[in-house]
Amino acid sequence: AQAEARNLVKQSSSSSNNAAAATASSSSSSTTGPDDESSLDPANCCVTCRCGSCQLCQLRTYASHPWNINNLPQAKGSVLRFVREDVGGKPITGLMVPWVYVGSCFSAFCWHIEDHGLYSINYNHMGAAKIWYGVPAEAAAALDAAMRDALPHLFKRDRLLLHKLVTMLSPQQLAARGVPVCRAVQIPGSFVVTFPDAYHAGFNTGFNVAEAVNFAAPDWLPFGSSSVVRYRCESRYMTFSHDAMLINLVREAVAAAAAAGSSSTRPALPAPPTQQQQQQQQQDEDANAAAVT
């Protein structure tokens, strides 16, 4: 979309420059040049156009749309927007920036939960359907036990096997061991959302192109704290600092509360009871107790 926006802006800029050459210099000075980097951003490329139907307007709408999963990690309701870490000066890919997955017939993704137990969202852009299997968070321990029971020789070699995304077990075998498993079919143009600490796996029924990223609603925070403890017990590296994220969150909450307090009058707290009021309250309670007896 960004490359297409650049080409469209350059075309429109060159045509506008040609038209501006025949007009007064004052009007031509306001024309956006093809090398203006701000004009090549899909989010800004339609500043002067509000028709809503041209290609540039459509690109701008797509870039800022709330269901564009590029925007979800930094959305207002996602606490991942308080993750300030990056890799090489760029946001953490897969976590803060979506990955694109190109599937083929029977290509699979093995049983796993997301890093830090995060939410995830997957959008199937085109092609064949994806088949998903999911296990709720409250049954995660049961899936761990079932996998170890079914594949003891593999877990003997690697106790962290489930975190390697290389192990698949039939949903029928999990169900036979008491693990609740649900199934979903993701057709093109549809989303699949996985919840915190929910195991999921699946496969593609043919060629398709999908996009996925993580996000974190506020109710994820307890799961995130538990994942920190789990990572430490298993000697695993964390994708980002959970503590740093919490510090950033609290700082912004304090700043927002201070700004709200300065702009509005808060109700005063009730004054503590005086000694006379406490004595009167005690006498009333004694009188009520005597009346009951």
Coordinates of C-alpha atoms in Angstrom, one line a residue:
A1 CA 0.0 0.0 0.0
Q2 CA 2.8 2.4 0.8
A3 CA 4.6 1.7 -2.5
E4 CA 1.4 2.2 -4.4
A5 CA 0.8 5.5 -2.5
R6 CA 4.3 6.7 -3.4
N7 CA 3.7 6.0 -7.1
L8 CA 0.3 7.7 -7.0
V9 CA 1.6 10.8 -5.2
K10 CA 4.5 11.1 -7.7
Q11 CA 2.0 10.9 -10.6
S12 CA -0.3 13.4 -9.1
S13 CA 2.6 15.7 -8.1
S14 CA 4.1 15.7 -11.6
S15 CA 0.7 16.5 -13.1
S16 CA 0.0 19.3 -10.6
N17 CA 3.5 20.7 -11.2
N18 CA 2.8 20.9 -15.0
A19 CA -0.5 22.6 -14.3
A20 CA 1.1 25.0 -11.9
A21 CA 3.7 26.1 -14.4
A22 CA 0.9 27.8 -16.4
T23 CA -0.4 29.7 -13.3
A24 CA 0.9 32.4 -11.1
S25 CA 4.1 31.7 -9.1
S26 CA 2.2 32.2 -5.8
S27 CA -0.1 29.3 -6.5
S28 CA 2.8 27.1 -7.8
S29 CA 4.8 27.7 -4.7
S30 CA 2.1 25.8 -2.6
T31 CA 2.3 22.7 -4.8
T32 CA 3.6 19.6 -3.2
G33 CA 6.7 18.4 -4.9
P34 CA 7.3 14.7 -5.7
D35 CA 10.3 14.5 -3.3
D36 CA 8.3 15.7 -0.2
E37 CA 8.6 12.7 2.1
S38 CA 5.6 13.8 4.2
S39 CA 3.4 13.5 1.1
L40 CA 4.5 10.0 0.5
D41 CA 3.0 8.7 3.7
P42 CA -0.3 7.0 3.1
A43 CA -1.6 8.5 6.3
N44 CA -0.9 12.1 5.1
C45 CA -1.1 11.7 1.3
C46 CA -4.7 13.0 1.1
V47 CA -4.5 16.1 3.2
T48 CA -6.0 18.2 0.5
C49 CA -8.4 15.6 -1.0
R50 CA -11.6 14.7 0.8
C51 CA -13.5 13.0 -1.9
G52 CA -13.3 9.6 -0.2
S53 CA -13.4 7.7 -3.5
C54 CA -10.0 8.1 -5.1
Q55 CA -7.2 5.6 -4.6
L56 CA -5.2 8.0 -2.3
C57 CA -8.2 8.5 0.0
Q58 CA -8.8 4.8 0.1
L59 CA -5.2 4.1 1.1
R60 CA -5.5 6.7 3.9
T61 CA -8.7 5.1 5.2
Y62 CA -7.1 1.7 5.2
A63 CA -3.9 3.0 6.9
S64 CA -5.9 4.5 9.8
H65 CA -8.8 2.0 10.0
P66 CA -9.1 0.5 13.6
W67 CA -9.4 -3.1 12.2
N68 CA -6.1 -2.7 10.3
I69 CA -4.1 -5.0 12.6
N70 CA -1.0 -2.8 12.1
N71 CA -2.8 -0.4 14.5
L72 CA -3.9 -2.9 17.1
P73 CA -0.7 -3.1 19.3
Q74 CA -0.7 0.7 19.7
A75 CA -4.4 1.1 20.0
K76 CA -5.8 3.0 22.9
G77 CA -7.1 -0.1 24.7
S78 CA -3.9 -2.1 24.3
V79 CA -1.3 -1.9 27.0
L80 CA 1.3 -3.0 24.5
R81 CA 1.5 0.7 23.6
F82 CA 3.5 1.1 26.8
V83 CA 6.3 -1.2 25.4
R84 CA 9.0 1.3 24.4
E85 CA 11.6 -1.4 23.5
D86 CA 12.8 -1.9 19.9
V87 CA 15.3 -4.0 18.0
G88 CA 17.8 -2.0 15.9
G89 CA 15.7 1.1 16.3
K90 CA 12.6 -0.6 14.9
P91 CA 9.5 -2.0 16.8
I92 CA 9.6 -5.7 17.7
T93 CA 8.4 -7.6 14.7
G94 CA 5.6 -10.2 15.2
L95 CA 4.8 -8.5 18.5
M96 CA 4.3 -4.8 17.6
V97 CA 4.5 -5.2 13.8
P98 CA 2.5 -7.9 12.0
W99 CA 4.0 -10.9 10.3
V100 CA 2.7 -12.1 6.9
Y101 CA 2.2 -15.9 6.6
V102 CA 2.1 -17.6 3.2
G103 CA 0.5 -21.0 3.6
S104 CA 0.4 -24.0 1.4
C105 CA -1.7 -27.2 1.5
F106 CA -1.4 -28.9 4.8
S107 CA 1.3 -26.6 6.1
A108 CA 0.8 -26.5 9.8
F109 CA 1.4 -24.4 13.0
C110 CA 2.1 -26.5 16.0
W111 CA 0.6 -26.3 19.6
H112 CA 1.8 -23.1 21.3
I113 CA 0.7 -20.1 23.3
E114 CA 1.8 -16.6 22.4
D115 CA 4.9 -14.9 23.9
H116 CA 4.1 -13.6 27.4
G117 CA 0.6 -15.2 27.1
L118 CA -0.6 -12.3 24.9
Y119 CA -3.7 -12.0 22.8
S120 CA -3.2 -12.6 19.1
I121 CA -5.3 -11.7 16.0
N122 CA -5.0 -13.4 12.6
Y123 CA -6.5 -12.1 9.4
N124 CA -6.9 -14.3 6.3
H125 CA -6.4 -12.0 3.4
M126 CA -6.9 -14.4 0.5
G127 CA -6.7 -18.0 -0.6
A128 CA -7.8 -21.2 1.1
A129 CA -9.3 -21.6 4.6
K130 CA -7.3 -22.2 7.8
I131 CA -8.3 -24.9 10.2
W132 CA -7.8 -23.9 13.9
Y133 CA -7.8 -25.9 17.1
G134 CA -7.9 -24.2 20.4
V135 CA -7.6 -25.1 24.1
P136 CA -8.8 -22.5 26.7
A137 CA -6.4 -21.1 29.3
E138 CA -7.9 -23.0 32.2
A139 CA -7.0 -26.2 30.4
A140 CA -3.4 -25.3 29.5
A141 CA -2.0 -27.4 32.4
A142 CA -4.1 -30.3 31.2
L143 CA -2.7 -30.0 27.7
D144 CA 0.9 -29.9 29.1
A145 CA 0.2 -33.1 31.0
A146 CA -1.4 -34.8 28.0
M147 CA 1.5 -33.9 25.7
R148 CA 4.0 -35.3 28.2
D149 CA 1.9 -38.4 28.7
A150 CA 1.6 -39.0 24.9
L151 CA 5.3 -38.1 24.0
P152 CA 7.4 -38.9 27.1
H153 CA 10.5 -39.8 25.0
L154 CA 10.5 -36.3 23.3
F155 CA 10.0 -34.4 26.6
K156 CA 12.8 -36.5 28.2
R157 CA 15.2 -35.0 25.6
D158 CA 13.9 -31.5 25.8
R159 CA 11.7 -30.3 28.8
L160 CA 10.9 -27.1 26.9
L161 CA 9.7 -28.9 23.8
L162 CA 6.3 -27.1 23.7
H163 CA 8.0 -23.7 23.4
K164 CA 9.8 -24.8 20.2
L165 CA 6.7 -24.8 18.1
V166 CA 7.6 -28.2 16.6
T167 CA 5.2 -30.6 18.3
M168 CA 1.8 -31.6 17.0
L169 CA -0.6 -34.0 18.6
S170 CA -4.0 -35.0 17.3
P171 CA -7.0 -33.2 18.9
Q172 CA -8.6 -36.6 19.3
Q173 CA -5.7 -37.8 21.5
L174 CA -6.0 -34.6 23.6
A175 CA -9.7 -35.1 23.9
A176 CA -9.2 -38.7 24.9
R177 CA -7.0 -37.5 27.8
G178 CA -9.7 -35.0 29.0
V179 CA -8.5 -31.9 27.3
P180 CA -11.3 -29.7 25.9
V181 CA -10.5 -28.8 22.2
C182 CA -12.6 -26.5 20.0
R183 CA -12.3 -26.2 16.2
A184 CA -12.7 -23.2 13.9
V185 CA -12.6 -22.6 10.1
Q186 CA -11.1 -19.3 9.1
I187 CA -12.2 -18.3 5.6
P188 CA -10.7 -15.4 3.6
G189 CA -11.8 -12.0 5.0
S190 CA -12.3 -13.2 8.5
F191 CA -10.4 -12.8 11.8
V192 CA -9.4 -15.3 14.5
V193 CA -8.5 -14.0 18.0
T194 CA -6.7 -16.2 20.5
F195 CA -7.0 -15.3 24.2
P196 CA -4.2 -15.1 26.9
D197 CA -2.5 -18.5 27.7
A198 CA -4.8 -20.3 25.2
Y199 CA -3.0 -23.0 23.3
H200 CA -3.8 -23.2 19.6
A201 CA -2.6 -25.1 16.5
G202 CA -3.9 -25.7 13.0
F203 CA -3.1 -26.1 9.3
N204 CA -3.9 -24.6 5.9
T205 CA -6.2 -26.3 3.4
G206 CA -4.3 -24.7 0.4
F207 CA -2.5 -21.6 -0.7
N208 CA -3.4 -18.5 1.4
V209 CA -1.9 -15.3 2.7
A210 CA -2.6 -14.2 6.3
E211 CA -1.3 -11.5 8.7
A212 CA -1.0 -11.8 12.5
V213 CA 0.1 -9.6 15.4
N214 CA -0.2 -9.5 19.2
F215 CA -2.1 -7.1 21.4
A216 CA -3.0 -6.8 25.1
A217 CA -6.3 -5.8 26.6
P218 CA -6.0 -4.7 30.3
D219 CA -7.3 -8.0 31.5
W220 CA -4.1 -9.6 30.1
L221 CA -2.0 -8.0 32.9
P222 CA -2.3 -10.9 35.4
F223 CA -1.4 -13.4 32.6
G224 CA 1.6 -11.3 31.8
S225 CA 2.8 -11.3 35.4
S226 CA 2.4 -15.1 35.6
S227 CA 4.4 -15.5 32.3
V228 CA 7.3 -13.5 33.9
V229 CA 7.4 -16.0 36.7
R230 CA 7.1 -19.0 34.3
Y231 CA 9.9 -17.6 32.1
R232 CA 12.2 -17.2 35.1
C233 CA 11.5 -20.8 36.3
E234 CA 12.2 -22.1 32.8
S235 CA 15.3 -19.9 32.2
R236 CA 13.7 -18.4 29.1
Y237 CA 14.4 -15.0 27.6
M238 CA 11.5 -12.5 27.6
T239 CA 10.5 -10.8 24.4
F240 CA 10.2 -7.4 26.3
S241 CA 10.6 -6.2 29.8
H242 CA 7.3 -6.6 31.6
D243 CA 8.4 -4.4 34.5
A244 CA 9.4 -1.6 32.2
M245 CA 6.0 -1.7 30.5
L246 CA 4.3 -1.5 33.9
I247 CA 6.4 1.5 34.9
N248 CA 5.5 3.3 31.7
L249 CA 1.9 2.5 32.3
V250 CA 1.9 3.8 35.8
R251 CA 3.7 6.9 34.9
E252 CA 1.2 7.8 32.2
A253 CA -1.7 6.9 34.6
V254 CA -0.3 9.3 37.2
A255 CA 0.2 12.0 34.7
A256 CA -3.3 11.6 33.4
A257 CA -4.8 11.7 36.9
A258 CA -2.8 14.8 37.7
A259 CA -4.0 16.5 34.5
A260 CA -7.6 15.5 35.3
G261 CA -7.3 16.8 38.9
S262 CA -6.0 20.2 37.8
S263 CA -8.8 20.6 35.3
S264 CA -11.7 19.6 37.6
T265 CA -12.6 20.1 41.2
R266 CA -12.5 16.8 43.1
P267 CA -15.0 16.3 46.0
A268 CA -13.4 16.7 49.4
L269 CA -12.9 13.6 51.5
P270 CA -15.2 13.4 54.6
A271 CA -13.7 14.6 57.8
P272 CA -12.9 12.0 60.5
P273 CA -15.5 11.9 63.3
T274 CA -14.7 14.0 66.4
Q275 CA -14.3 12.5 69.9
Q276 CA -17.8 13.6 70.9
Q277 CA -19.3 12.0 67.8
Q278 CA -17.4 8.7 68.6
Q279 CA -18.7 8.7 72.2
Q280 CA -22.3 9.4 71.0
Q281 CA -22.0 6.6 68.4
Q282 CA -20.8 4.2 71.1
Q283 CA -23.7 5.1 73.4
D284 CA -26.1 4.5 70.6
E285 CA -24.7 1.1 69.9
D286 CA -24.8 0.2 73.7
A287 CA -28.4 1.3 73.9
N288 CA -29.3 -0.8 70.8
A289 CA -27.5 -3.8 72.3
A290 CA -29.4 -3.4 75.6
A291 CA -32.7 -3.1 73.9
V292 CA -32.1 -6.4 72.0
T293 CA -31.2 -8.3 75.1

